[in-house]
Coordinates of C-alpha atoms in Angstrom, one line a residue:
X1 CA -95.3 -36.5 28.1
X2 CA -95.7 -34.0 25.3
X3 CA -93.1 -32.3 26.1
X4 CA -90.9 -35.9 26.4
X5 CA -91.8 -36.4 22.6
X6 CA -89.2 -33.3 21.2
X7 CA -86.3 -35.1 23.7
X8 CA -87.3 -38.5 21.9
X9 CA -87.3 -37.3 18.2
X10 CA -84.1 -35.0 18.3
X11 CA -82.2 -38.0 19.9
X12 CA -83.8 -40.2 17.1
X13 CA -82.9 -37.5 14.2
X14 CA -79.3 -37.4 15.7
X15 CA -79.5 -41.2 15.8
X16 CA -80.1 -41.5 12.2
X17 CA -77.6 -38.7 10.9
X18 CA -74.9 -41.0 12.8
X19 CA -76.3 -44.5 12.1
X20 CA -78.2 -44.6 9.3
X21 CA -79.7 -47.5 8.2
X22 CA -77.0 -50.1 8.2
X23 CA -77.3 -53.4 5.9
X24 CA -76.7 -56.0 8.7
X25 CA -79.5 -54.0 10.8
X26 CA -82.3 -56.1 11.1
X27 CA -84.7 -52.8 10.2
X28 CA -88.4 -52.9 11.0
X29 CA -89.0 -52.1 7.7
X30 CA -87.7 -55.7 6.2
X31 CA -89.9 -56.8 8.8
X32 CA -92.8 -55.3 7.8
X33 CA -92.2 -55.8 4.4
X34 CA -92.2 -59.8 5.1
X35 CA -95.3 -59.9 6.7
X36 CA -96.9 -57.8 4.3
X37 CA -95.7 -60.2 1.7
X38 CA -96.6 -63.1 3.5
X39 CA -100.2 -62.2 4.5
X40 CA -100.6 -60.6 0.7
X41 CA -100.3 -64.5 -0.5
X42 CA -102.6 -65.2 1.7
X43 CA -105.3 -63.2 0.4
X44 CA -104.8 -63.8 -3.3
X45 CA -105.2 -67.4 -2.6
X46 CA -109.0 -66.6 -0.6
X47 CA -109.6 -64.0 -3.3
X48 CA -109.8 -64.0 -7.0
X49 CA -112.4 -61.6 -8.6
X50 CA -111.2 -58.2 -9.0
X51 CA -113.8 -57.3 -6.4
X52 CA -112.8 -60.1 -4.4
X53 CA -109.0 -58.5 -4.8
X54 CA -109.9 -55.1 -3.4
X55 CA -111.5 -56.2 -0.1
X56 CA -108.6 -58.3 0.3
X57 CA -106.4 -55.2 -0.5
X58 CA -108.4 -53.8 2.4
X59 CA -107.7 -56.4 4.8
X60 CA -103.8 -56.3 3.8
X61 CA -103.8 -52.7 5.0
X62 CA -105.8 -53.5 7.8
X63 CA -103.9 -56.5 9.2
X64 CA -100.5 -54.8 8.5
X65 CA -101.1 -51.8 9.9
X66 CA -102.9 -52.6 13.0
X67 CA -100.4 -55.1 13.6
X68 CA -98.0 -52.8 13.5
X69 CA -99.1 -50.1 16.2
X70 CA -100.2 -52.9 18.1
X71 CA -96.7 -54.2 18.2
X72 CA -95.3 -51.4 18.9
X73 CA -98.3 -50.2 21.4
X74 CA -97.1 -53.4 23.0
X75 CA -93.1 -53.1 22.8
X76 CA -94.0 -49.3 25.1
X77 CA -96.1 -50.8 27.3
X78 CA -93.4 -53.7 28.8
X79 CA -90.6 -51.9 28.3
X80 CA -91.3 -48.1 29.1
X81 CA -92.0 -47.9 32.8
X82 CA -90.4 -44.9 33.7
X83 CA -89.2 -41.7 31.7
X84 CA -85.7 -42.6 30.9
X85 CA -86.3 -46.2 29.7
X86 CA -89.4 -44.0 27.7
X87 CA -86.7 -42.0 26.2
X88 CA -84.5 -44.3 25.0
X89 CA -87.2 -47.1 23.7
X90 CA -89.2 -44.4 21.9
X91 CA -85.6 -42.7 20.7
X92 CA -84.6 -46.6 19.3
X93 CA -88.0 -47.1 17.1
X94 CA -88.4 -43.6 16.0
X95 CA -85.2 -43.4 14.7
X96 CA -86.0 -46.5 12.4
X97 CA -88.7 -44.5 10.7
X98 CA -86.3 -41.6 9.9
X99 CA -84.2 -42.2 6.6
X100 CA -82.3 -38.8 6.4
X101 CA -79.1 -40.4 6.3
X102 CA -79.8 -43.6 3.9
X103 CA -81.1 -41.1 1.5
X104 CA -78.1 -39.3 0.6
X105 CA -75.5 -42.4 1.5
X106 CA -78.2 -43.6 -1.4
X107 CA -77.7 -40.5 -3.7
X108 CA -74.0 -40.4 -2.8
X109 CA -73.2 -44.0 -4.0
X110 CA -74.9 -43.0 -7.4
X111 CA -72.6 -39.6 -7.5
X112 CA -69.4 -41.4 -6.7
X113 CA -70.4 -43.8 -9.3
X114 CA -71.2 -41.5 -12.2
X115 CA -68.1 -39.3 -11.1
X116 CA -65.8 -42.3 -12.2
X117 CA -67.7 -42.7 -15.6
X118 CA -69.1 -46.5 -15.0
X119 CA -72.5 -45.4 -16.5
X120 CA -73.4 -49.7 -16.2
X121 CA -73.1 -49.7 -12.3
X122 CA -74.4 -45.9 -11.4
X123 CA -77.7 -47.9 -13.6
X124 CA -77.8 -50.8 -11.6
X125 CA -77.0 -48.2 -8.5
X126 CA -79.9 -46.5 -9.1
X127 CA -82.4 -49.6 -9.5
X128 CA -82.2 -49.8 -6.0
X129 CA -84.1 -47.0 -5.0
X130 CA -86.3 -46.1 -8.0
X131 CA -89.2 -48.2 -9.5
X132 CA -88.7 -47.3 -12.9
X133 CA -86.6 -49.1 -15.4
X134 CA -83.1 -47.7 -15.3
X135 CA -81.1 -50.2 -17.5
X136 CA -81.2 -47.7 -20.9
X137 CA -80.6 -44.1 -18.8
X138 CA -78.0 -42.0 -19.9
X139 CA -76.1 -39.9 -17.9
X140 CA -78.5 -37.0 -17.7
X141 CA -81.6 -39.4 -16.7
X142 CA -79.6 -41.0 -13.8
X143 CA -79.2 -37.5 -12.5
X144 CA -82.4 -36.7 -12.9
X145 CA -83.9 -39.8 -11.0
X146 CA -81.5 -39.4 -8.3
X147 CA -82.6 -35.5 -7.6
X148 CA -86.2 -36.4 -8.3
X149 CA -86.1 -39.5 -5.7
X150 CA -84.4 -37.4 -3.2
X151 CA -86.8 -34.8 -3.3
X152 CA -90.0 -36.8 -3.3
X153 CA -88.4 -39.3 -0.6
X154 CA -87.6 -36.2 1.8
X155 CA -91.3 -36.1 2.6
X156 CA -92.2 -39.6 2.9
X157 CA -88.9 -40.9 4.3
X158 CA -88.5 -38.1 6.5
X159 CA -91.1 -35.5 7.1
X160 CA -94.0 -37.5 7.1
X161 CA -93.0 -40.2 9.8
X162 CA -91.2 -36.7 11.6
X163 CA -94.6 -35.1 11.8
X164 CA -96.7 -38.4 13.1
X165 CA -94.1 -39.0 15.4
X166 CA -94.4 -36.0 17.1
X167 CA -98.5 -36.0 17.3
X168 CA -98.4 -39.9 18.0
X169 CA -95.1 -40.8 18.9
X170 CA -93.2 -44.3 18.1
X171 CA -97.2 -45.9 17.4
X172 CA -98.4 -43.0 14.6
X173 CA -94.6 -42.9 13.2
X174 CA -94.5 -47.0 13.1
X175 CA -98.2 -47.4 11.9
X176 CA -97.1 -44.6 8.9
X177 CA -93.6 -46.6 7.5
X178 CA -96.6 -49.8 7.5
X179 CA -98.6 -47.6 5.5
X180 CA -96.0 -46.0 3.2
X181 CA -94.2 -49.5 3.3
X182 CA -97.6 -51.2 1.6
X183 CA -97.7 -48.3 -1.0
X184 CA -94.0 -49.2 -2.1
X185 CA -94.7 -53.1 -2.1
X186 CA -98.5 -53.1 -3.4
X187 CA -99.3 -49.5 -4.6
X188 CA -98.8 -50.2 -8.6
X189 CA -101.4 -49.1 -11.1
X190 CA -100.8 -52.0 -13.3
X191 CA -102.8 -55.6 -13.7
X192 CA -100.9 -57.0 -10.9
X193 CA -101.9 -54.7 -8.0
X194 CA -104.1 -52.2 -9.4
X195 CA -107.1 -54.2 -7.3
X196 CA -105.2 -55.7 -4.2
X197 CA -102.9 -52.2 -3.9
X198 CA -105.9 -50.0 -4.6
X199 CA -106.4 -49.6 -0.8
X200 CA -103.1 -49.2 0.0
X201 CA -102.1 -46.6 -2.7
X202 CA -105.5 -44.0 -1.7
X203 CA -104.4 -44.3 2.1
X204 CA -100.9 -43.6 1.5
X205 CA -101.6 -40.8 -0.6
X206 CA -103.8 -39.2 2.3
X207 CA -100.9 -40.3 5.2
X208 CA -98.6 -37.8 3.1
X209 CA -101.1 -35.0 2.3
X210 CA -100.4 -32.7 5.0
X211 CA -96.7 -33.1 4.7
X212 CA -96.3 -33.5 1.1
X213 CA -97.6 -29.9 1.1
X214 CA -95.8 -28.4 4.0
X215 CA -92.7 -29.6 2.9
X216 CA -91.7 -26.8 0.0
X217 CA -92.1 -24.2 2.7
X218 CA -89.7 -26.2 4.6
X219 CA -87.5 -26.6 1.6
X220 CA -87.4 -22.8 0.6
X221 CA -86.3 -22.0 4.0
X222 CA -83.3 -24.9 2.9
X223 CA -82.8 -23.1 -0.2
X224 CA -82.4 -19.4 1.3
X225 CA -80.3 -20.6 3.8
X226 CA -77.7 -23.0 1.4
X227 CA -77.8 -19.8 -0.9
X228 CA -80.3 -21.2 -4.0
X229 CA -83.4 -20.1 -5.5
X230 CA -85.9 -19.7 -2.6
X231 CA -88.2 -17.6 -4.3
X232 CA -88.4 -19.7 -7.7
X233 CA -88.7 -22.9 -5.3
X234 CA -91.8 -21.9 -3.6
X235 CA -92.8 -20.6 -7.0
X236 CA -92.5 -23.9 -8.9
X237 CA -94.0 -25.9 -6.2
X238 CA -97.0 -24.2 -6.0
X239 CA -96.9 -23.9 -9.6
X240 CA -96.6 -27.3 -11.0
X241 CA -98.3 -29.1 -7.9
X242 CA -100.1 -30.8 -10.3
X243 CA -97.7 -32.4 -12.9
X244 CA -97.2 -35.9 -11.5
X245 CA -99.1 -38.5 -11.3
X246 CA -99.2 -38.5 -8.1
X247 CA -101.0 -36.2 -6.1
X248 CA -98.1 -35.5 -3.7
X249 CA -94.8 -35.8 -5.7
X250 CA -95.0 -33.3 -7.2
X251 CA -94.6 -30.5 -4.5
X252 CA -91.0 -31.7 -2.9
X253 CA -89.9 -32.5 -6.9
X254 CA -90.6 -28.8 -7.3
X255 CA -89.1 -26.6 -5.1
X256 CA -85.9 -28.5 -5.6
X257 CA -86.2 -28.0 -9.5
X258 CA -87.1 -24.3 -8.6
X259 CA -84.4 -24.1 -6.2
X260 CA -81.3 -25.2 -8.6
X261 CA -83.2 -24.0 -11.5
X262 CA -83.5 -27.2 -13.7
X263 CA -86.3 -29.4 -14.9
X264 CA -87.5 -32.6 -13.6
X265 CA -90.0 -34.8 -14.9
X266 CA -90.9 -36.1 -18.3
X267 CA -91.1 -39.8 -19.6
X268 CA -90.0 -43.2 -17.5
X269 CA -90.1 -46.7 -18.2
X270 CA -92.0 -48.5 -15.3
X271 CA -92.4 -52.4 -15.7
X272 CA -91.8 -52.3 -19.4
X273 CA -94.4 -49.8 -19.7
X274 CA -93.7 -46.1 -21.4
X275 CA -95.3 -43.7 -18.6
X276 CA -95.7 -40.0 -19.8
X277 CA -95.4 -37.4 -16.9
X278 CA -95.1 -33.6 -17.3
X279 CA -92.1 -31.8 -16.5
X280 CA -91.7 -30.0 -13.5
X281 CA -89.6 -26.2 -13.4
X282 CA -88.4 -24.0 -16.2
X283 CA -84.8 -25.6 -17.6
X284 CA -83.3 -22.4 -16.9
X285 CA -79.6 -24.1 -17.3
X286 CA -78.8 -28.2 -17.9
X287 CA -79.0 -30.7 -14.8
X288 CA -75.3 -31.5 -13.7
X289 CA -74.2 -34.1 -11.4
X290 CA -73.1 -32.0 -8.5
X291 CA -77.5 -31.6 -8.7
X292 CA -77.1 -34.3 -6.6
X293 CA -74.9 -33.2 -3.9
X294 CA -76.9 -29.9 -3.9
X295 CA -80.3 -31.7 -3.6
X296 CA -78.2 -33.5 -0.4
X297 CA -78.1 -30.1 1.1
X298 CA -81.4 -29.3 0.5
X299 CA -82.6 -32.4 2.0
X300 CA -80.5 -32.5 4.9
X301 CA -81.0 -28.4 5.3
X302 CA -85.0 -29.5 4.9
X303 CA -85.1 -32.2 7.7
X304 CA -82.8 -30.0 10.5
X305 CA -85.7 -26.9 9.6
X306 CA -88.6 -29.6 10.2
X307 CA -87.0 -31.1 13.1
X308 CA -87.0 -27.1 14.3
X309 CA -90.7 -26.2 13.5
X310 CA -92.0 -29.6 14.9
X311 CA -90.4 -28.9 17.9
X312 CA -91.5 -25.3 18.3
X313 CA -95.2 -26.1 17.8
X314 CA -95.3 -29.0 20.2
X315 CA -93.8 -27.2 22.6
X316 CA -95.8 -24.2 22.6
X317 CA -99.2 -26.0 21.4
X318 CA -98.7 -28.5 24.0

């Protein structure tokens, strides 16, 4: 059955590069993301206390993910009773955890959008896949949160539920988009979630350790191959690991920056609060827009190289 899993997730990668993640498609995610509100106004109305908050943050991630791989424990069990149905079952949810494609359609709308000079609607463009406040960006910020979203997206919305699926199949995959999924909905370090998200945020950031740092070696294989900076990206990654908030981000953000040789990072508005970050790479030349096509490349180039490795290791390993 090992084996069975590299058939599964290369039918699910090809899925998504075809598919995507289209807007009438009722996506597990939304799903998830309902319940998790649902039971999340549940809590706050049993808990109060900031202590009271936390255990209930505890219970959110408890009942959301277990539900979850329980579901989907459940959805294999009835439906999977042979190899073939297996296959194409586990090839069907996997590939809803995999968001290669939705990335750069993403990153492509904000491109096409900037390209024609409507600086209003590449703004609202980007709102819909960055937290911070876009409606003040210029030009040169809009590019700079689409490469830096790419970048730190291409672990957690494709490496990370690439890696789980392959040691756990559609259950570890499923039960990681609950966790990342809480994290994006609950993970905020201001008054509102700091207590309920708390949970939620630590986990997360241990889900997409292992990836989060495996990735830049992934991504300077990209980078040699697509003819950038391979050298400076492993370089910068290693580097300036630690300038982001985050204890992950900061590795994908930079060995793209060290790849095209520009300089992410810096100050963001989140929630109508001024959040100071440190910049990541040496601004070696200007960030352009075609940045964003290029980080494209590097993500796609990233996720064909992981799909690759993965592959390799299960095979031989097991």
């Amino acid at each position: 059955m090992s084996k069975l899993i590299i058939i599964v997730m290369i039918i699910a990668y090809i899925m998504d590069l075809i598919i995507g993640d289209p807007y009438s498609f009722p996506h597990p995610v939304r799903f998830i993301g309902n319940f998790i509100k649902f039971i999340e106004d549940k809590i706050r109305n049993i808990f109060k206390s900031k202590k009271g908050l936390k255990i209930g943050g505890f219970l959110l991630w408890i009942i959301t993910v277990g539900t979850t791989a329980l579901l989907t424990k459940l959805i294999l069990e009835v439906f999977c009773i042979n190899n073939i149905l297996y296959v194409i079952v586990s090839s069907a949810i996997l590939y809803t955890t995999l968001s290669t494609k939705c990335l750069a359609h993403e990153a492509r709308k904000i491109y096409e959008v900037l390209k024609s000079g409507d600086i209003e609607k590449s703004r609202k463009q980007l709102s819909y896949i960055v937290g911070r406040d876009t409606t003040t960006l210029n030009e040169d910020e809009i590019i700079r949160a689409t490469v830096e979203t790419v970048a730190e997206n291409t672990v957690d919305g494709i490496i990370s539920p690439m890696m789980y699926g392959f040691i756990g199949g559609p259950v570890f995959a499923m039960a990681y988009k609950a966790i990342n999924t809480l994290d994006s909905m609950v993970g905020y370090k201001n008054e509102k979630y700091e207590d309920i998200g708390f949970a939620s945020a630590k986990i997360d950031d241990i889900a997409n350790f292992i990836p989060a740092r495996i990735t830049p070696f992934f991504m300077m294989i990209a980078s040699f191959i697509l003819g950038f900076n391979s050298k400076k990206s492993i370089k910068i990654a290693i580097r300036d690991r630690k300038n982001h908030k985050s204890p992950n981000c900061a590795y994908a953000e930079g060995a793209v920056a060290g790849a095209l040789e520009v300089q992410l990072g810096g100050t963001n508005m989140y929630f109508g609060e001024k959040v100071y970050k440190p910049t990541i790479g040496d601004k070696d030349r200007e960030l352009e827009i075609e940045d964003i096509i290029r980080t494209n490349k590097i993500m796609y180039m990233t996720s064909f190289i992981a799909l690759v490795i993965f592959s390799t290791i299960t095979y031989l390993v097991f």
